mmCIF file of C-alpha atoms in Angstrom:
data_model
loop_
_atom_site.group_PDB
_atom_site.id
_atom_site.type_symbol
_atom_site.label_atom_id
_atom_site.label_comp_id
_atom_site.label_asym_id
_atom_site.label_seq_id
_atom_site.Cartn_x
_atom_site.Cartn_y
_atom_site.Cartn_z
ATOM 1 C CA MET B 1 15.746 -18.939 4.985
ATOM 2 C CA ILE B 2 11.963 -18.843 5.985
ATOM 3 C CA ALA B 3 12.232 -15.874 7.763
ATOM 4 C CA GLY B 4 14.043 -14.344 4.339
ATOM 5 C CA LEU B 5 11.439 -15.795 2.224
ATOM 6 C CA ARG B 6 8.553 -13.966 4.215
ATOM 7 C CA GLU B 7 10.126 -10.998 4.573
ATOM 8 C CA GLY B 8 10.656 -11.109 0.587
ATOM 9 C CA VAL B 9 6.934 -11.926 0.354
ATOM 10 C CA ASP B 10 5.885 -9.496 2.263
ATOM 11 C CA GLY B 11 7.910 -6.969 0.271
ATOM 12 C CA ALA B 12 6.528 -8.464 -2.968
ATOM 13 C CA LEU B 13 3.082 -8.170 -1.501
ATOM 14 C CA ARG B 14 3.879 -4.057 0.371
ATOM 15 C CA GLN B 15 6.231 -2.652 -2.362
ATOM 16 C CA ARG B 16 5.811 -4.850 -5.509
ATOM 17 C CA ARG B 17 9.895 -5.025 -5.806
ATOM 18 C CA THR B 18 9.803 -7.596 -9.298
ATOM 19 C CA ALA B 19 12.501 -10.217 -7.993
ATOM 20 C CA MET B 20 10.403 -11.286 -5.112
ATOM 21 C CA ALA B 21 7.283 -10.608 -7.192
ATOM 22 C CA CYS B 22 8.359 -13.251 -9.728
ATOM 23 C CA VAL B 23 10.109 -15.713 -7.084
ATOM 24 C CA CYS B 24 6.364 -16.002 -5.317
ATOM 25 C CA PHE B 25 4.363 -16.217 -8.448
ATOM 26 C CA SER B 26 6.425 -18.723 -9.428
ATOM 27 C CA LEU B 27 6.117 -20.883 -6.462
ATOM 28 C CA LEU B 28 2.351 -20.667 -6.505
ATOM 29 C CA THR B 29 1.957 -21.481 -10.139
ATOM 30 C CA VAL B 30 4.494 -24.051 -10.614
ATOM 31 C CA PRO B 31 2.773 -26.793 -8.429
ATOM 32 C CA ILE B 32 -0.670 -26.116 -10.319
ATOM 33 C CA LEU B 33 1.686 -26.686 -13.592
ATOM 34 C CA LEU B 34 3.334 -29.851 -12.326
ATOM 35 C CA LEU B 35 0.524 -31.611 -11.226
ATOM 36 C CA LEU B 36 -1.689 -30.913 -14.218
ATOM 37 C CA ALA B 37 1.636 -32.740 -16.105
ATOM 38 C CA ALA B 38 1.160 -34.997 -13.632
ATOM 39 C CA LEU B 39 -2.437 -36.135 -14.958
ATOM 40 C CA GLN B 40 -1.904 -35.745 -18.226
ATOM 41 C CA GLY B 41 1.248 -38.061 -17.702
ATOM 42 C CA TRP B 42 -1.407 -40.933 -16.407
ATOM 43 C CA ALA B 43 -3.345 -40.356 -19.640
ATOM 44 C CA LEU B 44 -0.424 -40.876 -21.972
ATOM 45 C CA THR B 45 0.590 -43.951 -20.254
ATOM 46 C CA HIS B 46 -2.920 -45.440 -19.713
ATOM 47 C CA ASP B 47 -4.979 -46.677 -22.636
ATOM 48 C CA GLU B 48 -8.568 -46.617 -21.089
ATOM 49 C CA VAL B 49 -7.775 -43.045 -19.980
ATOM 50 C CA LEU B 50 -6.170 -41.422 -23.296
ATOM 51 C CA GLN B 51 -9.406 -42.550 -25.004
ATOM 52 C CA TYR B 52 -10.800 -39.394 -23.181
ATOM 53 C CA TYR B 53 -8.202 -36.763 -25.363
ATOM 54 C CA ARG B 54 -6.728 -36.588 -28.451
ATOM 55 C CA PRO B 55 -3.606 -37.989 -28.368
ATOM 56 C CA GLU B 56 -1.318 -36.051 -30.515
ATOM 57 C CA ARG B 57 -2.421 -32.672 -28.926
ATOM 58 C CA LEU B 58 -2.281 -34.036 -25.662
ATOM 59 C CA ALA B 59 1.455 -34.989 -26.418
ATOM 60 C CA ALA B 60 2.193 -31.700 -27.792
ATOM 61 C CA VAL B 61 0.495 -29.981 -24.459
ATOM 62 C CA GLN B 62 2.406 -31.814 -22.695
ATOM 63 C CA TRP B 63 5.534 -30.570 -23.769
ATOM 64 C CA GLY B 64 4.245 -27.164 -23.859
ATOM 65 C CA VAL B 65 2.957 -27.694 -19.889
ATOM 66 C CA GLY B 66 6.849 -29.155 -18.642
ATOM 67 C CA LEU B 67 8.794 -26.179 -20.767
ATOM 68 C CA LEU B 68 6.389 -23.336 -18.663
ATOM 69 C CA ALA B 69 7.086 -25.535 -15.646
ATOM 70 C CA LEU B 70 10.515 -25.108 -15.978
ATOM 71 C CA TRP B 71 10.649 -21.682 -17.404
ATOM 72 C CA GLN B 72 9.038 -20.549 -14.363
ATOM 73 C CA VAL B 73 11.373 -22.365 -12.128
ATOM 74 C CA LEU B 74 14.589 -20.579 -14.489
ATOM 75 C CA VAL B 75 12.978 -17.228 -14.093
ATOM 76 C CA ALA B 76 12.354 -17.731 -10.298
ATOM 77 C CA GLY B 77 15.605 -18.767 -9.634
ATOM 78 C CA LEU B 78 17.173 -16.223 -11.557
ATOM 79 C CA ALA B 79 15.450 -13.439 -9.970
ATOM 80 C CA TRP B 80 16.412 -14.861 -6.429
ATOM 81 C CA GLN B 81 19.760 -14.684 -7.271
ATOM 82 C CA ARG B 82 19.696 -11.004 -8.754
ATOM 83 C CA ARG B 83 17.340 -10.099 -6.116
ATOM 84 C CA GLU B 84 19.978 -7.775 -4.238
ATOM 85 C CA TRP B 85 20.645 -5.501 -7.375
ATOM 86 C CA LEU B 86 17.707 -6.272 -9.784
ATOM 87 C CA PRO B 87 15.638 -2.545 -9.393
ATOM 88 C CA GLU B 88 12.437 -2.566 -7.618
ATOM 89 C CA HIS B 89 10.617 -2.600 -10.462
ATOM 90 C CA ALA B 90 11.900 -4.271 -13.618
ATOM 91 C CA PRO B 91 9.369 -4.556 -16.396
ATOM 92 C CA ARG B 92 10.922 -7.126 -18.706
ATOM 93 C CA TRP B 93 11.278 -9.586 -15.405
ATOM 94 C CA ALA B 94 7.633 -9.349 -14.749
ATOM 95 C CA ALA B 95 6.797 -9.851 -18.443
ATOM 96 C CA ALA B 96 8.882 -13.054 -18.054
ATOM 97 C CA ALA B 97 7.275 -14.513 -15.593
ATOM 98 C CA LEU B 98 3.543 -13.191 -16.000
ATOM 99 C CA GLY B 99 3.830 -13.759 -19.717
ATOM 100 C CA PRO B 100 4.066 -17.275 -20.762
ATOM 101 C CA VAL B 101 1.989 -18.089 -17.678
ATOM 102 C CA LEU B 102 -1.104 -16.168 -18.436
ATOM 103 C CA ILE B 103 -1.407 -16.500 -21.941
ATOM 104 C CA GLY B 104 0.053 -20.456 -21.524
ATOM 105 C CA TRP B 105 -3.014 -21.054 -18.725
ATOM 106 C CA CYS B 106 -5.496 -19.180 -21.002
ATOM 107 C CA ALA B 107 -4.573 -21.511 -23.782
ATOM 108 C CA LEU B 108 -4.867 -24.161 -21.329
ATOM 109 C CA ALA B 109 -8.701 -23.538 -20.248
ATOM 110 C CA LEU B 110 -9.317 -23.024 -23.860
ATOM 111 C CA LEU B 111 -8.174 -26.685 -24.751
ATOM 112 C CA TYR B 112 -9.989 -28.426 -21.608
ATOM 113 C CA GLY B 113 -13.188 -25.957 -22.036
ATOM 114 C CA LEU B 114 -13.319 -22.928 -20.290
ATOM 115 C CA GLN B 115 -16.901 -23.157 -19.613
ATOM 116 C CA ASP B 116 -18.025 -26.168 -17.636
ATOM 117 C CA THR B 117 -14.040 -27.119 -15.608
ATOM 118 C CA PRO B 118 -12.048 -25.982 -13.067
ATOM 119 C CA MET B 119 -9.660 -24.401 -15.934
ATOM 120 C CA GLY B 120 -11.339 -21.180 -15.554
ATOM 121 C CA MET B 121 -11.324 -20.889 -12.005
ATOM 122 C CA LEU B 122 -7.354 -21.593 -11.744
ATOM 123 C CA LEU B 123 -7.101 -18.949 -14.536
ATOM 124 C CA ILE B 124 -8.967 -16.523 -12.234
ATOM 125 C CA GLU B 125 -6.726 -17.589 -8.944
ATOM 126 C CA ILE B 126 -3.366 -16.691 -11.491
ATOM 127 C CA LEU B 127 -4.684 -13.390 -12.435
ATOM 128 C CA VAL B 128 -5.313 -12.820 -8.578
ATOM 129 C CA PHE B 129 -1.905 -13.997 -7.592
ATOM 130 C CA ALA B 130 -0.702 -11.980 -10.475
ATOM 131 C CA ARG B 131 -2.313 -8.710 -9.188
ATOM 132 C CA ALA B 132 -0.915 -9.561 -5.646
ATOM 133 C CA PHE B 133 2.149 -9.329 -6.572
ATOM 134 C CA PHE B 134 2.929 -7.090 -9.585
ATOM 135 C CA LEU B 135 1.637 -3.494 -10.851
ATOM 136 C CA LEU B 136 -1.290 -3.152 -12.660
ATOM 137 C CA ARG B 137 0.861 -1.736 -15.779
ATOM 138 C CA ASP B 138 2.955 -4.783 -15.780
ATOM 139 C CA ILE B 139 -0.495 -7.062 -15.761
ATOM 140 C CA THR B 140 -2.514 -4.931 -18.373
ATOM 141 C CA PRO B 141 -1.181 -5.857 -21.497
ATOM 142 C CA LEU B 142 -1.087 -9.809 -20.888
ATOM 143 C CA LEU B 143 -4.798 -8.991 -19.648
ATOM 144 C CA ALA B 144 -5.660 -7.574 -23.006
ATOM 145 C CA ALA B 145 -3.789 -10.311 -25.041
ATOM 146 C CA GLY B 146 -5.403 -13.227 -22.832
ATOM 147 C CA ALA B 147 -8.803 -11.598 -23.469
ATOM 148 C CA VAL B 148 -8.380 -11.122 -27.315
ATOM 149 C CA LEU B 149 -7.390 -14.973 -27.425
ATOM 150 C CA ILE B 150 -10.615 -16.142 -25.125
ATOM 151 C CA VAL B 151 -13.323 -14.020 -27.336
ATOM 152 C CA GLY B 152 -11.352 -14.850 -30.333
ATOM 153 C CA HIS B 153 -11.536 -18.685 -29.939
ATOM 154 C CA GLU B 154 -15.221 -17.975 -29.069
ATOM 155 C CA LEU B 155 -16.049 -16.156 -32.037
ATOM 156 C CA LEU B 156 -14.275 -18.856 -34.246
ATOM 157 C CA HIS B 157 -16.122 -21.477 -32.366
ATOM 158 C CA GLY B 158 -19.404 -19.725 -32.734
ATOM 159 C CA LEU B 159 -18.534 -19.831 -36.553
ATOM 160 C CA GLY B 160 -17.551 -23.454 -35.968
ATOM 161 C CA VAL B 161 -13.977 -23.146 -37.407
ATOM 162 C CA VAL B 162 -12.768 -24.639 -34.190
ATOM 163 C CA SER B 163 -14.435 -27.408 -31.498
ATOM 164 C CA TYR B 164 -15.308 -26.543 -28.083
ATOM 165 C CA ALA B 165 -12.614 -28.097 -25.769
ATOM 166 C CA PRO B 166 -10.429 -29.089 -28.685
ATOM 167 C CA LEU B 167 -7.861 -30.988 -26.197
ATOM 168 C CA LEU B 168 -10.615 -33.734 -25.230
ATOM 169 C CA SER B 169 -12.094 -36.325 -27.910
ATOM 170 C CA GLN B 170 -15.427 -35.036 -26.243
ATOM 171 C CA PRO B 171 -16.216 -32.347 -23.560
ATOM 172 C CA MET B 172 -16.192 -33.432 -20.064
ATOM 173 C CA PHE B 173 -20.304 -32.511 -19.724
ATOM 174 C CA ALA B 174 -22.060 -33.797 -23.011
ATOM 175 C CA GLY B 175 -25.356 -35.020 -21.139
ATOM 176 C CA GLU B 176 -23.502 -38.233 -20.132
ATOM 177 C CA GLU B 177 -23.095 -39.387 -16.853
ATOM 178 C CA LEU B 178 -19.120 -38.761 -16.123
ATOM 179 C CA SER B 179 -16.768 -41.428 -16.498
ATOM 180 C CA ASP B 180 -13.908 -42.383 -12.839
ATOM 181 C CA TRP B 181 -11.438 -40.557 -14.961
ATOM 182 C CA TRP B 182 -13.067 -37.216 -15.349
ATOM 183 C CA THR B 183 -14.646 -37.440 -11.950
ATOM 184 C CA TRP B 184 -11.475 -37.780 -9.683
ATOM 185 C CA TRP B 185 -9.951 -35.081 -12.312
ATOM 186 C CA LEU B 186 -12.353 -32.692 -11.611
ATOM 187 C CA ARG B 187 -12.093 -33.577 -7.481
ATOM 188 C CA ILE B 188 -7.805 -32.789 -8.020
ATOM 189 C CA MET B 189 -8.010 -29.777 -9.856
ATOM 190 C CA PHE B 190 -11.187 -28.281 -8.061
ATOM 191 C CA ASN B 191 -8.749 -28.392 -4.816
ATOM 192 C CA ALA B 192 -5.515 -27.631 -6.781
ATOM 193 C CA SER B 193 -7.589 -24.214 -7.328
ATOM 194 C CA VAL B 194 -9.247 -24.029 -3.797
ATOM 195 C CA LEU B 195 -6.747 -24.685 -1.904
ATOM 196 C CA PRO B 196 -3.975 -22.619 -2.817
ATOM 197 C CA PHE B 197 -6.101 -19.614 -2.633
ATOM 198 C CA ALA B 198 -7.541 -20.280 0.728
ATOM 199 C CA ALA B 199 -3.937 -20.578 1.821
ATOM 200 C CA ALA B 200 -2.825 -17.285 0.117
ATOM 201 C CA LEU B 201 -5.654 -15.737 1.607
ATOM 202 C CA PHE B 202 -5.016 -16.961 5.182
ATOM 203 C CA TYR B 203 -1.133 -16.022 4.882
ATOM 204 C CA LEU B 204 -2.932 -12.808 3.396
ATOM 205 C CA PHE B 205 -4.668 -11.800 6.689
ATOM 206 C CA SER B 206 -2.058 -13.258 8.252
ATOM 207 C CA SER B 207 0.699 -10.328 7.227
ATOM 208 C CA LEU B 208 -1.917 -7.839 7.271
ATOM 209 C CA ALA B 209 -2.291 -8.687 11.099
ATOM 210 C CA ARG B 210 1.596 -8.016 11.847
ATOM 211 C CA HIS B 211 1.257 -4.744 9.678
ATOM 212 C CA ARG B 212 -1.189 -3.841 11.658
ATOM 213 C CA ALA B 213 0.385 -4.513 15.065
ATOM 214 C CA GLU B 214 3.461 -3.031 13.522
ATOM 215 C CA LEU B 215 1.537 0.055 12.849
ATOM 216 C CA GLU B 216 0.097 0.320 15.931
ATOM 217 C CA MET B 217 3.692 -0.141 17.810
ATOM 218 C CA LEU B 218 4.996 2.866 15.869
ATOM 219 C CA ALA B 219 2.076 4.880 16.616
ATOM 220 C CA ARG B 220 2.796 4.343 20.417
ATOM 221 C CA THR B 221 6.453 4.604 19.760
ATOM 222 C CA ASP B 222 8.916 7.537 19.493
ATOM 223 C CA VAL B 223 11.360 6.677 16.786
ATOM 224 C CA LEU B 224 14.365 8.312 17.638
ATOM 225 C CA THR B 225 14.594 7.030 21.012
ATOM 226 C CA GLY B 226 12.559 3.688 20.706
ATOM 227 C CA LEU B 227 10.558 4.513 23.977
ATOM 228 C CA ALA B 228 6.732 5.007 24.477
ATOM 229 C CA ASN B 229 5.560 8.400 23.176
ATOM 230 C CA ARG B 230 3.242 10.984 24.849
ATOM 231 C CA ARG B 231 0.340 9.641 23.074
ATOM 232 C CA GLU B 232 0.928 5.936 24.926
ATOM 233 C CA PHE B 233 2.234 7.776 27.905
ATOM 234 C CA MET B 234 -0.613 9.539 28.732
ATOM 235 C CA ALA B 235 -3.119 6.428 27.810
ATOM 236 C CA ARG B 236 -0.918 4.027 30.114
ATOM 237 C CA LEU B 237 -1.262 6.816 32.879
ATOM 238 C CA ALA B 238 -5.032 7.490 32.847
ATOM 239 C CA GLN B 239 -5.203 3.239 32.891
ATOM 240 C CA GLU B 240 -2.888 2.735 35.743
ATOM 241 C CA ALA B 241 -4.569 5.730 37.670
ATOM 242 C CA GLN B 242 -7.561 4.184 37.614
ATOM 243 C CA ARG B 243 -6.036 0.743 39.001
ATOM 244 C CA GLN B 244 -4.562 2.858 41.867
ATOM 245 C CA GLN B 245 -7.668 4.267 42.482
ATOM 246 C CA ARG B 246 -9.629 0.952 42.663
ATOM 247 C CA GLY B 247 -6.894 -0.553 44.614
ATOM 248 C CA GLU B 248 -5.256 1.911 46.395
ATOM 249 C CA ARG B 249 -1.543 0.707 44.978
ATOM 250 C CA PRO B 250 1.125 2.877 44.986
ATOM 251 C CA LEU B 251 1.900 4.620 41.142
ATOM 252 C CA THR B 252 4.391 7.381 40.842
ATOM 253 C CA VAL B 253 5.720 9.552 38.126
ATOM 254 C CA VAL B 254 8.953 10.608 37.523
ATOM 255 C CA MET B 255 9.701 13.566 35.242
ATOM 256 C CA LEU B 256 13.149 13.976 33.593
ATOM 257 C CA ASP B 257 14.795 17.098 31.456
ATOM 258 C CA VAL B 258 18.202 17.032 29.881
ATOM 259 C CA ASP B 259 20.057 19.973 31.703
ATOM 260 C CA HIS B 260 21.388 22.511 28.917
ATOM 261 C CA PHE B 261 20.276 20.574 26.068
ATOM 262 C CA LYS B 262 19.888 23.749 23.413
ATOM 263 C CA GLN B 263 23.402 24.261 24.433
ATOM 264 C CA VAL B 264 24.666 20.980 22.916
ATOM 265 C CA ASN B 265 22.391 21.534 20.066
ATOM 266 C CA ASP B 266 23.952 24.773 19.188
ATOM 267 C CA THR B 267 27.293 23.722 20.021
ATOM 268 C CA HIS B 268 27.605 20.397 18.868
ATOM 269 C CA GLY B 269 24.924 20.483 16.294
ATOM 270 C CA HIS B 270 21.688 18.370 16.210
ATOM 271 C CA ALA B 271 23.298 15.057 15.237
ATOM 272 C CA ALA B 272 24.809 15.044 18.660
ATOM 273 C CA GLY B 273 21.360 16.169 20.160
ATOM 274 C CA ASP B 274 19.964 12.884 18.669
ATOM 275 C CA GLN B 275 22.837 11.249 20.039
ATOM 276 C CA VAL B 276 22.506 12.521 23.596
ATOM 277 C CA LEU B 277 18.591 11.798 23.408
ATOM 278 C CA SER B 278 18.754 8.027 21.741
ATOM 279 C CA SER B 279 21.398 7.234 24.512
ATOM 280 C CA LEU B 280 19.211 8.370 27.422
ATOM 281 C CA GLY B 281 16.323 6.561 25.916
ATOM 282 C CA ARG B 282 18.666 3.375 26.071
ATOM 283 C CA LEU B 283 19.523 4.385 29.344
ATOM 284 C CA LEU B 284 15.712 4.941 30.709
ATOM 285 C CA GLN B 285 14.637 1.824 29.292
ATOM 286 C CA GLY B 286 17.326 0.342 31.098
ATOM 287 C CA SER B 287 16.642 1.227 34.214
ATOM 288 C CA VAL B 288 12.802 0.395 34.674
ATOM 289 C CA ARG B 289 11.606 -3.341 34.738
ATOM 290 C CA GLN B 290 10.370 -4.908 31.337
ATOM 291 C CA GLU B 291 6.514 -5.095 30.842
ATOM 292 C CA VAL B 292 5.670 -3.033 34.219
ATOM 293 C CA ASP B 293 7.129 0.019 34.178
ATOM 294 C CA LEU B 294 7.212 2.894 31.321
ATOM 295 C CA ALA B 295 9.858 5.026 30.065
ATOM 296 C CA ALA B 296 8.482 7.298 27.357
ATOM 297 C CA ARG B 297 9.738 10.731 25.393
ATOM 298 C CA LEU B 298 6.999 13.390 25.752
ATOM 299 C CA GLY B 299 8.749 15.226 23.582
ATOM 300 C CA GLY B 300 12.127 17.447 23.096
ATOM 301 C CA GLU B 301 14.271 16.734 25.781
ATOM 302 C CA GLU B 302 11.669 15.941 28.210
ATOM 303 C CA PHE B 303 11.065 11.940 29.408
ATOM 304 C CA ALA B 304 8.596 10.440 31.798
ATOM 305 C CA LEU B 305 8.624 7.322 33.836
ATOM 306 C CA LEU B 306 5.708 5.856 34.865
ATOM 307 C CA LEU B 307 6.020 3.156 37.862
ATOM 308 C CA PRO B 308 3.169 1.044 39.022
ATOM 309 C CA GLU B 309 3.463 -0.995 42.480
ATOM 310 C CA THR B 310 6.654 1.566 43.596
ATOM 311 C CA ASP B 311 5.981 4.253 46.352
ATOM 312 C CA THR B 312 8.031 7.431 46.103
ATOM 313 C CA GLU B 313 11.108 6.194 48.031
ATOM 314 C CA GLY B 314 11.661 3.151 45.174
ATOM 315 C CA ALA B 315 10.918 5.858 42.159
ATOM 316 C CA GLN B 316 13.512 8.485 43.869
ATOM 317 C CA ARG B 317 16.112 5.679 44.008
ATOM 318 C CA VAL B 318 15.314 4.902 40.082
ATOM 319 C CA ALA B 319 15.501 8.461 39.582
ATOM 320 C CA ARG B 320 18.469 8.808 41.369
ATOM 321 C CA LYS B 321 20.221 6.018 39.628
ATOM 322 C CA ILE B 322 19.705 7.719 36.376
ATOM 323 C CA VAL B 323 20.471 10.884 37.370
ATOM 324 C CA GLU B 324 23.912 9.478 38.681
ATOM 325 C CA ALA B 325 24.334 7.160 35.785
ATOM 326 C CA LEU B 326 24.261 10.242 32.902
ATOM 327 C CA ARG B 327 26.614 12.493 35.188
ATOM 328 C CA GLY B 328 29.320 9.701 35.221
ATOM 329 C CA THR B 329 28.829 8.666 31.526
ATOM 330 C CA PRO B 330 29.887 11.240 28.522
ATOM 331 C CA ILE B 331 28.042 10.296 25.668
ATOM 332 C CA HIS B 332 30.464 9.753 22.932
ATOM 333 C CA HIS B 333 29.477 11.250 19.659
ATOM 334 C CA GLY B 334 32.237 10.526 16.981
ATOM 335 C CA SER B 335 35.696 11.510 18.240
ATOM 336 C CA GLN B 336 33.897 14.092 20.928
ATOM 337 C CA LEU B 337 32.854 13.121 24.982
ATOM 338 C CA LEU B 338 29.813 14.876 25.532
ATOM 339 C CA PRO B 339 28.690 15.928 29.683
ATOM 340 C CA VAL B 340 25.290 15.541 30.033
ATOM 341 C CA THR B 341 23.294 15.599 32.884
ATOM 342 C CA ILE B 342 19.334 15.464 33.661
ATOM 343 C CA SER B 343 17.338 17.091 36.412
ATOM 344 C CA ALA B 344 14.186 15.010 37.757
ATOM 345 C CA GLY B 345 10.765 15.714 39.558
ATOM 346 C CA VAL B 346 9.033 12.552 41.523
ATOM 347 C CA ALA B 347 5.389 12.915 42.330
ATOM 348 C CA PRO B 348 2.519 10.130 43.659
ATOM 349 C CA VAL B 349 -0.667 9.241 42.097
ATOM 350 C CA ARG B 350 -3.238 9.903 44.612
ATOM 351 C CA ASP B 351 -6.891 9.062 44.491
ATOM 352 C CA GLY B 352 -6.321 8.195 40.516
ATOM 353 C CA ASP B 353 -5.602 11.260 39.606
ATOM 354 C CA GLY B 354 -2.359 10.992 37.314
ATOM 355 C CA GLU B 355 -2.723 14.208 35.385
ATOM 356 C CA ARG B 356 -2.690 16.257 39.023
ATOM 357 C CA ALA B 357 0.292 13.702 39.585
ATOM 358 C CA LEU B 358 1.744 14.771 36.348
ATOM 359 C CA ARG B 359 1.575 18.440 36.943
ATOM 360 C CA LEU B 360 3.215 18.345 40.425
ATOM 361 C CA ALA B 361 6.211 16.277 38.909
ATOM 362 C CA ASP B 362 6.496 18.728 36.134
ATOM 363 C CA ASP B 363 6.775 21.397 39.052
ATOM 364 C CA SER B 364 8.956 19.200 40.969
ATOM 365 C CA LEU B 365 11.242 19.308 37.532
ATOM 366 C CA TYR B 366 11.628 22.775 37.506
ATOM 367 C CA GLU B 367 12.258 23.125 41.114
ATOM 368 C CA ALA B 368 15.245 20.979 40.537
ATOM 369 C CA LYS B 369 16.273 23.312 37.451
ATOM 370 C CA ARG B 370 15.771 26.195 39.705
ATOM 371 C CA GLN B 371 18.095 24.385 42.243
ATOM 372 C CA GLY B 372 21.078 24.262 40.478
ATOM 373 C CA ARG B 373 19.795 21.308 38.024
ATOM 374 C CA ASP B 374 21.623 17.495 38.030
ATOM 375 C CA ARG B 375 19.208 16.541 40.648
ATOM 376 C CA VAL B 376 15.843 14.767 41.907
ATOM 377 C CA VAL B 377 13.475 16.585 43.400
ATOM 378 C CA MET B 378 10.296 14.969 45.176
ATOM 379 C CA ALA B 379 6.833 16.898 44.950
ATOM 380 C CA MET B 380 4.922 17.213 48.220
ATOM 381 C CA GLU B 381 7.435 16.720 50.624
ATOM 382 C CA PRO B 382 8.295 20.310 51.303
ATOM 383 C CA HIS B 383 10.810 19.377 54.096
ATOM 384 C CA ALA B 384 13.183 17.202 51.619
ATOM 385 C CA ASP B 385 15.988 18.157 50.862
ATOM 386 C CA ALA B 386 17.068 17.665 47.310
ATOM 387 C CA MET B 387 19.119 14.516 46.756
ATOM 388 C CA HIS B 388 22.201 14.401 44.558
#
């Protein structure tokens, strides 16, 4: 449930999906409405507090706030139920979630006094939440309506037609010391305006950090096989080569290339070729030590292994196991079994020169091709026989 909600929030922020936007917007605005309703309910039941309000107007506003909160809960519940089939952009649902709250809170801010109470801050906070979850074109008409309401009220107030803060018996700040009620009311509403906004910013930055990590992972990963890509492999090779030079610890590079891969594509189609590459990616990933070794796809049907703390004998064993495993396990593609083999070249990193080791491993790989493929050839050991 929590994971699904977090994915929904991320989806609402990134893709502006209306269903989850309605749910998230309601989750943020309903608690504020309920808090205001609780304060107003306290005032309605305590005469010493009720004196600061116009009772008949407060009762009507209390009904309005309660109905508004109920409406938001209803919209959120229906949007959650219909999230799977509701269109990604549903303007009517957006209007249903946004319209009553934005216009209603503009009216509440005017009723309490827009200029000297936290109601204006809460209005801005709600507008920020609305913009975070909904498209600008969904909000623009409501912003215009709210602006007309506020400007119209100010004009009428300037003409003396309506009073400032018409819900109150007198404005909170009327040149006198604040009563205990308004002191507590201001503290509560100020915290209600600041804390949710701070929590939303905290979540937003956490979400941005997750998205950045995902993008960095995508930038380092080959999409088809799930292995590291050439960029990540070359960066790790340079890093490990420096380490090898400082500590003189063994470091070995293995280059691998699928035999007759073009023939697979031409005979069985590119989908079969992709299946071969993805299957080989899983095989390579399962053949190396996690968090230590690195398996990568350098491009096309060419792969590489970076094996720290592994000498050439150990690297040859790893390469031989991969060659033998692929030889003995045809790859399934639909109802077909595709016999696939692979050739490999092995070379050690000497004196921190990773690029030279990569070239030597590549030369050994093509020597394995010349010798008949489906084998491992070790560089720098001209007297060693090729190993099957």
